PDB file of C-alpha atoms in Angstrom:
ATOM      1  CA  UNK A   1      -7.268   4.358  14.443  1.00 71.00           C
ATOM      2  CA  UNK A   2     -10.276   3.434  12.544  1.00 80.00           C
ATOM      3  CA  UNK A   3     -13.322   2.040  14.401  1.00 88.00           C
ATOM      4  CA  UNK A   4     -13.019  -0.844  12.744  1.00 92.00           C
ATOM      5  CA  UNK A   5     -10.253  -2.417  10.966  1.00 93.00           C
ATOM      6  CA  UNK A   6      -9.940  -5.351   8.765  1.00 94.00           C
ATOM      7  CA  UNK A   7      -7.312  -6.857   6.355  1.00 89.00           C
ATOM      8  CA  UNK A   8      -8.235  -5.675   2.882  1.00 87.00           C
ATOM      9  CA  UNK A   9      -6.578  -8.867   1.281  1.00 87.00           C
ATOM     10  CA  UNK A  10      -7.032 -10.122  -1.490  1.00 92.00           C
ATOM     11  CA  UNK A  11      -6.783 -13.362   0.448  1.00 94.00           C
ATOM     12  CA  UNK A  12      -6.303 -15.956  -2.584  1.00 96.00           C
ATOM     13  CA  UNK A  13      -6.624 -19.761  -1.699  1.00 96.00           C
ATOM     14  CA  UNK A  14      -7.144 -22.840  -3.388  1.00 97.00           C
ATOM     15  CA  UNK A  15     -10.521 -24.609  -3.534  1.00 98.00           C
ATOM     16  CA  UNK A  16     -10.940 -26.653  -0.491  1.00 98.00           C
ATOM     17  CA  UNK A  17      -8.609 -24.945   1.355  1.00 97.00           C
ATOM     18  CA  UNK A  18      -9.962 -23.058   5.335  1.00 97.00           C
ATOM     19  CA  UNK A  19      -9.245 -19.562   5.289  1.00 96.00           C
ATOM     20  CA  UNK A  20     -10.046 -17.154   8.157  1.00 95.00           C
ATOM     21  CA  UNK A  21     -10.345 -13.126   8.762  1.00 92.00           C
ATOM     22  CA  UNK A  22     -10.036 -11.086  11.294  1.00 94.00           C
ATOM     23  CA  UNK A  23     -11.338  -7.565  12.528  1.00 95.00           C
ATOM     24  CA  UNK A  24     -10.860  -5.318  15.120  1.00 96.00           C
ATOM     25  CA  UNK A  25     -13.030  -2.827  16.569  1.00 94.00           C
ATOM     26  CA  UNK A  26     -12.324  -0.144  18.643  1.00 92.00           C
ATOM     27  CA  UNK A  27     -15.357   0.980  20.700  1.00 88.00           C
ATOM     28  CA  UNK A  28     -15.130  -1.683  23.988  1.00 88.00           C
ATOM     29  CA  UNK A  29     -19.423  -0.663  24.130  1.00 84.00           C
ATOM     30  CA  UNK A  30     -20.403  -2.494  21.160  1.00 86.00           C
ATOM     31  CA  UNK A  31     -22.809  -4.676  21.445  1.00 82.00           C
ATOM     32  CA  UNK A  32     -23.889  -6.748  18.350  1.00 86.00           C
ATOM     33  CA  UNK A  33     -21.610  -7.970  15.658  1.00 91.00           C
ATOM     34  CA  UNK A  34     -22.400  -8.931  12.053  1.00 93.00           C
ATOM     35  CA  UNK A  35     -20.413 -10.564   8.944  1.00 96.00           C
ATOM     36  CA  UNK A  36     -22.081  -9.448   5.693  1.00 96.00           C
ATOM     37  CA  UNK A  37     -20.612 -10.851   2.093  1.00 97.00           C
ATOM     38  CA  UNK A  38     -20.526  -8.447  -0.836  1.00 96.00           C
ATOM     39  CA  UNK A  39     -20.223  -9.250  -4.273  1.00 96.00           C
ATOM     40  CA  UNK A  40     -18.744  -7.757  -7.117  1.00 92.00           C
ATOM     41  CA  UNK A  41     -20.913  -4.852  -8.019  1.00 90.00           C
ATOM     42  CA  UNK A  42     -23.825  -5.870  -5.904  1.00 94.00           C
ATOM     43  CA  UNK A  43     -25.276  -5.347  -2.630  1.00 96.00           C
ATOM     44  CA  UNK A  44     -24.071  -6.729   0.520  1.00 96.00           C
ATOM     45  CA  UNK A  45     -25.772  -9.618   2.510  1.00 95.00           C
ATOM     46  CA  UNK A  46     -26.103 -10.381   5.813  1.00 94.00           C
ATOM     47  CA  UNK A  47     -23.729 -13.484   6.235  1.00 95.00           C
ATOM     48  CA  UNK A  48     -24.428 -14.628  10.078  1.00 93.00           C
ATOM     49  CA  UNK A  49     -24.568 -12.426  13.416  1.00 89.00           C
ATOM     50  CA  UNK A  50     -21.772 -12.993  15.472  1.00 90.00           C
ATOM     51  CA  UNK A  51     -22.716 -14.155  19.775  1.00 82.00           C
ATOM     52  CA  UNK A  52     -20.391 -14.453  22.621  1.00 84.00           C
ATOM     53  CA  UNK A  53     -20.616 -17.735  22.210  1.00 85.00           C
ATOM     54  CA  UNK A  54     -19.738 -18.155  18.936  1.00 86.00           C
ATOM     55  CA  UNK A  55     -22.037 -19.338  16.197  1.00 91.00           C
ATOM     56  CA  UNK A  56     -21.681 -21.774  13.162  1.00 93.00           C
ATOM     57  CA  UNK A  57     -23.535 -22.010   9.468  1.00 93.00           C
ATOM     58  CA  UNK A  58     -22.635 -25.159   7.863  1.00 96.00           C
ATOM     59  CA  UNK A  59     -18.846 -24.509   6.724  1.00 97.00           C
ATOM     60  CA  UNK A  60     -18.536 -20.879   8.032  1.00 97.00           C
ATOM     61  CA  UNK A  61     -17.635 -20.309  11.856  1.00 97.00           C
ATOM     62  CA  UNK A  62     -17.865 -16.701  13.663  1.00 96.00           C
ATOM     63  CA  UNK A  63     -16.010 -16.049  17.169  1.00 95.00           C
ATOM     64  CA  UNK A  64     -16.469 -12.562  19.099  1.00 95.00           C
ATOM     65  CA  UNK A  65     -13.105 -12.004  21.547  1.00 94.00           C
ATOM     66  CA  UNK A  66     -14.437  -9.105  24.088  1.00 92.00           C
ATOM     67  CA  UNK A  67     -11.122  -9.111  25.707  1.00 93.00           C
ATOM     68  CA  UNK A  68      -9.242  -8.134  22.945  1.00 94.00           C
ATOM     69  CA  UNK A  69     -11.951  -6.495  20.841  1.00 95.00           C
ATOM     70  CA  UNK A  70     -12.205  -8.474  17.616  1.00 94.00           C
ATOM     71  CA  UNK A  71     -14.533 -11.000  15.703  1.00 96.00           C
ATOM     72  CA  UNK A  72     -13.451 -13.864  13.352  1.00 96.00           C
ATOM     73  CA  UNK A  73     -14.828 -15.626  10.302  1.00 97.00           C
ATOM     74  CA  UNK A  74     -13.784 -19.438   9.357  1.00 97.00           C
ATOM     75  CA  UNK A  75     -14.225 -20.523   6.026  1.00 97.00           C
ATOM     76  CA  UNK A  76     -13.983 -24.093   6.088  1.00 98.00           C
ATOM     77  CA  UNK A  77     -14.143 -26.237   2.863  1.00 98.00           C
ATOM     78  CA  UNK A  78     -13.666 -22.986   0.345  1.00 98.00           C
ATOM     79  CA  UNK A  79     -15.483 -23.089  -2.690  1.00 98.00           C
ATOM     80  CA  UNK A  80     -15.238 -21.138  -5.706  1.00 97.00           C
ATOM     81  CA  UNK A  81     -18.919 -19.476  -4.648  1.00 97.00           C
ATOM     82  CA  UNK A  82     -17.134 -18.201  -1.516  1.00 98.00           C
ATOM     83  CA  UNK A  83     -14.652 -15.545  -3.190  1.00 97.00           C
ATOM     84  CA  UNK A  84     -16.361 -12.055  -2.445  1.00 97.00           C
ATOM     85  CA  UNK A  85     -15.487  -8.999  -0.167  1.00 96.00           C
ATOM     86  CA  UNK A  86     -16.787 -10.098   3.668  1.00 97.00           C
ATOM     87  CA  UNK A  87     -17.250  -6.953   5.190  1.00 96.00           C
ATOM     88  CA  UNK A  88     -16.965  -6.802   9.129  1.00 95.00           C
ATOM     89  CA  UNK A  89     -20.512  -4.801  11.061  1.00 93.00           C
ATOM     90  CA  UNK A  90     -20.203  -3.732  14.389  1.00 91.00           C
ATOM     91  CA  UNK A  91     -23.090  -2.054  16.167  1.00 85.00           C
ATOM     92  CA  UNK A  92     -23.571   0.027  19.109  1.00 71.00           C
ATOM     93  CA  UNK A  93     -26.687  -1.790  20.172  1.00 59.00           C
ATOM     94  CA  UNK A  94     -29.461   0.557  20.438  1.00 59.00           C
ATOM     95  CA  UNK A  95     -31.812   1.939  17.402  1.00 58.00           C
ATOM     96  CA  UNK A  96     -29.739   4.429  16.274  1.00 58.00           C
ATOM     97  CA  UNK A  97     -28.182   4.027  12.901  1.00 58.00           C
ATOM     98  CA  UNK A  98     -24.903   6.517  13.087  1.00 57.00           C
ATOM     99  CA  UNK A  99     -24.051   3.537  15.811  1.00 76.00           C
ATOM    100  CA  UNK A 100     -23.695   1.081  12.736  1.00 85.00           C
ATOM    101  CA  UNK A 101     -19.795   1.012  11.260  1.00 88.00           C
ATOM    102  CA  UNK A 102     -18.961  -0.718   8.433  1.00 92.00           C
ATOM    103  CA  UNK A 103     -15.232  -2.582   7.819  1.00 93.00           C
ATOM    104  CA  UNK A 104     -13.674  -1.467   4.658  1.00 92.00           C
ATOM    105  CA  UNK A 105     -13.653  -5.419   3.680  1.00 94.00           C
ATOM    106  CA  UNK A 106     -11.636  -8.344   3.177  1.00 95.00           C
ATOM    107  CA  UNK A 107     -11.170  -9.453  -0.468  1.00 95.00           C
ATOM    108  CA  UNK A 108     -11.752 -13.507  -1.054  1.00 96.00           C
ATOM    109  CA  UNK A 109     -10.581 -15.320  -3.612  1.00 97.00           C
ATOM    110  CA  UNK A 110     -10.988 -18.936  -4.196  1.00 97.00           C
ATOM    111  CA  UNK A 111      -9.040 -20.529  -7.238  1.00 96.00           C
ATOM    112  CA  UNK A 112      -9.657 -23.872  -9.072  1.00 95.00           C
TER     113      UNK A 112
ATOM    114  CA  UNK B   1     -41.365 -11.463  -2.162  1.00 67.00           C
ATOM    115  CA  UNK B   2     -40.735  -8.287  -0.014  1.00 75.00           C
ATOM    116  CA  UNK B   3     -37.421  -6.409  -0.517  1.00 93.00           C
ATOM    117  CA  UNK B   4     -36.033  -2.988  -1.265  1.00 96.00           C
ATOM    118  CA  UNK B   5     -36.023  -1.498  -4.278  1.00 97.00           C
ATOM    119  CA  UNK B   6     -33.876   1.207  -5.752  1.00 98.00           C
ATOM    120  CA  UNK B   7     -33.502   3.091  -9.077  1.00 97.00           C
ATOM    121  CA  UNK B   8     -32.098   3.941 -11.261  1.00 96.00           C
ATOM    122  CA  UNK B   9     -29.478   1.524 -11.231  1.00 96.00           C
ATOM    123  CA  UNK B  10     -27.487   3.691 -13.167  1.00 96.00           C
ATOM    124  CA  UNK B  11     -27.155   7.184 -13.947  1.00 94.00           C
ATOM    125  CA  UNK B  12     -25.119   9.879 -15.305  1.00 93.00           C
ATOM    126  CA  UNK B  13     -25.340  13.199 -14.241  1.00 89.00           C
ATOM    127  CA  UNK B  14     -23.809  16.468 -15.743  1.00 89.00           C
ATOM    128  CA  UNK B  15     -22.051  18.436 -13.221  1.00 87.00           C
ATOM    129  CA  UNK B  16     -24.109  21.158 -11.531  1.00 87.00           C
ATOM    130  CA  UNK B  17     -27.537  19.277 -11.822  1.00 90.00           C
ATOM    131  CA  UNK B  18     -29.440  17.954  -9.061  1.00 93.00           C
ATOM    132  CA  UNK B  19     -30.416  13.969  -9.509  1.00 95.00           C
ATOM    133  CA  UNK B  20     -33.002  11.809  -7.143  1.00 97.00           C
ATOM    134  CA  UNK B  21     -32.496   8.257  -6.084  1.00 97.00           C
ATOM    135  CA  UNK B  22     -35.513   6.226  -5.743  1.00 98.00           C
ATOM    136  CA  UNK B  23     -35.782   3.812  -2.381  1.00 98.00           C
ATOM    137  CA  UNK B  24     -38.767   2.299  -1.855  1.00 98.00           C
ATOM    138  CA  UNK B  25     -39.768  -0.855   0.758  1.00 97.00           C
ATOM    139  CA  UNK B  26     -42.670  -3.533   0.831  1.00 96.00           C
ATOM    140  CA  UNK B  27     -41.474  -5.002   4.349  1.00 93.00           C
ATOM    141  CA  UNK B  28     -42.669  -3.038   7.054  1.00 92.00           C
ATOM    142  CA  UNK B  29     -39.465  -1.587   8.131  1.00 90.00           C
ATOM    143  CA  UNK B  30     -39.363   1.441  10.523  1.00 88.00           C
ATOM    144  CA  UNK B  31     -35.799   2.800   9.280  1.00 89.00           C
ATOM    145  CA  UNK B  32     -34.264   3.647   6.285  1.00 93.00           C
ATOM    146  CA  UNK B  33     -30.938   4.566   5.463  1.00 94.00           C
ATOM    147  CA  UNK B  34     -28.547   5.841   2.629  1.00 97.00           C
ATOM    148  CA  UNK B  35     -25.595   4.730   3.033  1.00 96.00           C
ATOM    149  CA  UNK B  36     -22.177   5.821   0.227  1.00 97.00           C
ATOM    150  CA  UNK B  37     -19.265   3.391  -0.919  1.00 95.00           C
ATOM    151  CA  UNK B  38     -16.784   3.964  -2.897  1.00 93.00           C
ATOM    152  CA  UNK B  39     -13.962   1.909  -4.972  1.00 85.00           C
ATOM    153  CA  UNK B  40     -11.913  -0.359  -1.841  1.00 78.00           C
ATOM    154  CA  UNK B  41     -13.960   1.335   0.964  1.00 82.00           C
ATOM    155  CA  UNK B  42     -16.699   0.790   3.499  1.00 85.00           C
ATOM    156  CA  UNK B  43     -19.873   1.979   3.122  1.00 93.00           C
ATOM    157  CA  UNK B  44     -20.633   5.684   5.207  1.00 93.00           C
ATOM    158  CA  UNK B  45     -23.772   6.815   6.344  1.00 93.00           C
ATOM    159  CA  UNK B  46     -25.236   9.698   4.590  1.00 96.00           C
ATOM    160  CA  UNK B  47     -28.934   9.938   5.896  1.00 95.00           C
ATOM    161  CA  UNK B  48     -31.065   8.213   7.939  1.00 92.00           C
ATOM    162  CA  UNK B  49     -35.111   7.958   9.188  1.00 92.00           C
ATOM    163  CA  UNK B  50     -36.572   6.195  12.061  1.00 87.00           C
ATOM    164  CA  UNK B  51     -39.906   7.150  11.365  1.00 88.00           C
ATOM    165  CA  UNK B  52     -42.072   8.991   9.169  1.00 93.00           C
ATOM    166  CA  UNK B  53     -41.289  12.722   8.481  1.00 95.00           C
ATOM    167  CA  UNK B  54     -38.182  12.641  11.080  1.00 93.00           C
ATOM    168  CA  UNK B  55     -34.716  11.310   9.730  1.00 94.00           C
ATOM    169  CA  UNK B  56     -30.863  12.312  10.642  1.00 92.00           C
ATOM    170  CA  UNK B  57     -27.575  13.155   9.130  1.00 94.00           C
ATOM    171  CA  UNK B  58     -25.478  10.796   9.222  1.00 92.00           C
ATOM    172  CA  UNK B  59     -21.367  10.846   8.688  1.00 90.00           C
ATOM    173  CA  UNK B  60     -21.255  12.734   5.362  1.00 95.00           C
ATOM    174  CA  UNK B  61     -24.917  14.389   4.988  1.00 96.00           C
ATOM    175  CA  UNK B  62     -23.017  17.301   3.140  1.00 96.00           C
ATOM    176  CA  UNK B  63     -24.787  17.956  -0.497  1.00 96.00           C
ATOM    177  CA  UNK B  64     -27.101  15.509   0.269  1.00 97.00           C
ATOM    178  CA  UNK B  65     -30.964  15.720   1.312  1.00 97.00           C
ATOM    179  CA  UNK B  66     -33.809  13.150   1.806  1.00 98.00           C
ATOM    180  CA  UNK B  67     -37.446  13.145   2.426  1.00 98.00           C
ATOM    181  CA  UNK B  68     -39.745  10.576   4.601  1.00 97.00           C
ATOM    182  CA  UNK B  69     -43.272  11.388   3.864  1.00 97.00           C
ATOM    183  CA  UNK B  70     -44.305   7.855   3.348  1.00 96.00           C
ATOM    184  CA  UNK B  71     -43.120   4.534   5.356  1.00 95.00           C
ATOM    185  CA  UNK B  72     -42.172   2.733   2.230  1.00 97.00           C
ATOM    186  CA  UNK B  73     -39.978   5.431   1.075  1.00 98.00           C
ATOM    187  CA  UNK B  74     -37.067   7.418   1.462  1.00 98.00           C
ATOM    188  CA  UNK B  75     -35.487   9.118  -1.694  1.00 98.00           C
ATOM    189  CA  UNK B  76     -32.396  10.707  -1.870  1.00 98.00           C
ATOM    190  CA  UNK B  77     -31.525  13.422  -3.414  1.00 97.00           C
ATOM    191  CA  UNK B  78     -27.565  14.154  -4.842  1.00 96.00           C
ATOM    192  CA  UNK B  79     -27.235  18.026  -5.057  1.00 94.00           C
ATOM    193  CA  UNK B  80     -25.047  20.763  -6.894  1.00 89.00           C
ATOM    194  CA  UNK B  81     -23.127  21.305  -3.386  1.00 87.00           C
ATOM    195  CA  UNK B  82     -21.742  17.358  -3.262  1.00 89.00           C
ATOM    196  CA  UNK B  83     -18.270  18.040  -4.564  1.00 87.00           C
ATOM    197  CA  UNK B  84     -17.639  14.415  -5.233  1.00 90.00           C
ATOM    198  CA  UNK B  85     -20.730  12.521  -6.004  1.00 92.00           C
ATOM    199  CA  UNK B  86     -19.650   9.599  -8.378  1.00 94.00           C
ATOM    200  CA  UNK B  87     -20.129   6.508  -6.305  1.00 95.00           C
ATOM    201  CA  UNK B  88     -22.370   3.780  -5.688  1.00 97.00           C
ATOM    202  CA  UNK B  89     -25.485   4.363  -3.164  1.00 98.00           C
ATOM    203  CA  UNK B  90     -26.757   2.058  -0.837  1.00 98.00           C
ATOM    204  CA  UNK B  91     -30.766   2.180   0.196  1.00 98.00           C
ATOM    205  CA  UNK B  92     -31.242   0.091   3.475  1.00 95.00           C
ATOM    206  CA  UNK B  93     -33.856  -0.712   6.170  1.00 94.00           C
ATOM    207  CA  UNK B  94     -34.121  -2.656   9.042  1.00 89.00           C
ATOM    208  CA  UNK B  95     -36.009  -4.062  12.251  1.00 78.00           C
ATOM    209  CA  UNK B  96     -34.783  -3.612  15.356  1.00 61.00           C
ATOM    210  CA  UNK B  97     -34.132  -7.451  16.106  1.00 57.00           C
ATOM    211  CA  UNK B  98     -32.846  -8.740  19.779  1.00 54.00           C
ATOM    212  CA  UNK B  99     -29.690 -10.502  19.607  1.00 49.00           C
ATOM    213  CA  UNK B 100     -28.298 -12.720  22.407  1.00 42.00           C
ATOM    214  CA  UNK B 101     -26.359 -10.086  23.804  1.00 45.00           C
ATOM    215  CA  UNK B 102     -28.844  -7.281  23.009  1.00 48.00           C
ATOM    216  CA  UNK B 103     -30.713  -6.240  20.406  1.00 48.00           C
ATOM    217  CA  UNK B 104     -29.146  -4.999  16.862  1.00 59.00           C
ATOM    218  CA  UNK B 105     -30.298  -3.508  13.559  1.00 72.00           C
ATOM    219  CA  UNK B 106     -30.086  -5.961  10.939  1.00 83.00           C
ATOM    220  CA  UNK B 107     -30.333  -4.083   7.742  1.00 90.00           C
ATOM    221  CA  UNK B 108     -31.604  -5.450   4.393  1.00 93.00           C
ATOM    222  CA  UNK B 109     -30.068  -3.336   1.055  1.00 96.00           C
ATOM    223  CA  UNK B 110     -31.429  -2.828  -1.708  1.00 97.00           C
ATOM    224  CA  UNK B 111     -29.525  -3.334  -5.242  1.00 97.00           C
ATOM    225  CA  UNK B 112     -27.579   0.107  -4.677  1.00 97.00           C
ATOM    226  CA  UNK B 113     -27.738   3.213  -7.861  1.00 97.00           C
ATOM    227  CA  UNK B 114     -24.170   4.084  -9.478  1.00 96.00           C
ATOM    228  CA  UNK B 115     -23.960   7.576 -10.027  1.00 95.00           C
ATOM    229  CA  UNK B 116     -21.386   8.903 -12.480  1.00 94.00           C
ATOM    230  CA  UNK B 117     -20.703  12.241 -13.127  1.00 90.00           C
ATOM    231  CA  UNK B 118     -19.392  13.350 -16.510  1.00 85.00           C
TER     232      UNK B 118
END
């Protein structure tokens, strides 16, 4: 099982439309959580951290689940801007890099 | 503006030669990174450096080698032994930033080098 898991899509919804992505970790220790977008070609971006308590941006809404060990990301209000790869972070907690895995990504894409 | 910057953003290599990727940082970050991704996959870890003149393997460190003399940089070098090096490399660094739940590295990339071997 990988350490963390996500649906590689291509998720393809109309403009306007809420769309929402899941990923599951495996490591019950993690501590800190992270939703980064990627872009064709570029770099990726740190979207928003994920809390316990969930945490919103405008239209974009992150939930951690502890108990079963995965994070969310709502995409309310789609626009064309939105369609990129959203790559799911999870992070042991302390300064060590090797604790940092990366998702393999979810593929976005918003049509007219 | 501070920010990361990498280069070459492209480059070819012939097979058997050795090639350097540039990473330099203006913003005061402790750690760097090097980090691989190729076509449909997540980025893995190749190097990494907490501080100056220390740094770490990371998952695939194999035909790979860095250096950390300075704070603001941390090239990487692609070597003869790296079987499969066409793929697009990731510079990052990061502060040590504390979260709700605890603290996390937040890490800042730069615009990432694709390497092409012919």
């Amino acid at each position: 099982r990988k350490e963390v898991e996500q649906d590689p899509g291509p998720f393809n919804v109309p403009e306007g439309a809420t769309v929402a992505f899941n990923c599951t970790y495996s490591n019950s220790a993690s501590q800190s959580f992270f939703w980064y977008r990627q872009d064709c070609r570029k770099e990726p971006k740190l979207l928003m951290s994920v809390y316990s308590s969930g945490n919103e941006d405008g239209r974009f809404t992150a939930q951690l689940n502890r108990a079963s060990q995965y994070i969310s990301l709502l995409i309310r209000d789609s626009k064309l801007s939105d369609s990129a790869t959203y790559l799911c972070v999870v992070d042991g907690g302390d300064s060590s890099a090797s604790k940092i895995i990366f998702g393999s990504g979810t593929r976005l894409s918003i049509r007219p | 503006d501070g920010g990361i910057t990498q280069s070459p953003k492209y480059l070819f290599r012939k097979e058997g030669q050795n090639v350097t990727l540039s990473c330099e940082q203006n913003l005061n970050h402790d750690a760097m990174y090097w980090y691989r991704q190729d076509p449909g996959q997540g980025l893995r870890l190749i190097y990494y450096s907490q501080i100056v003149n220390d740094f770490q393997k990371g998952d695939i460190a194999e035909g790979y080698s860095v250096s950390r003399e300075k704070k603001e940089s941390f090239p990487l070098t692609v070597t003869s032994a790296q079987k499969n090096p066409t793929a697009f490399y990731l510079c990052a660094s990061s502060i040590y930033r504390e979260g709700i739940s605890s603290g996390a590295n937040v890490l800042t990339f730069g615009a990432g080098s694709r390497l092409t071997v012919l």
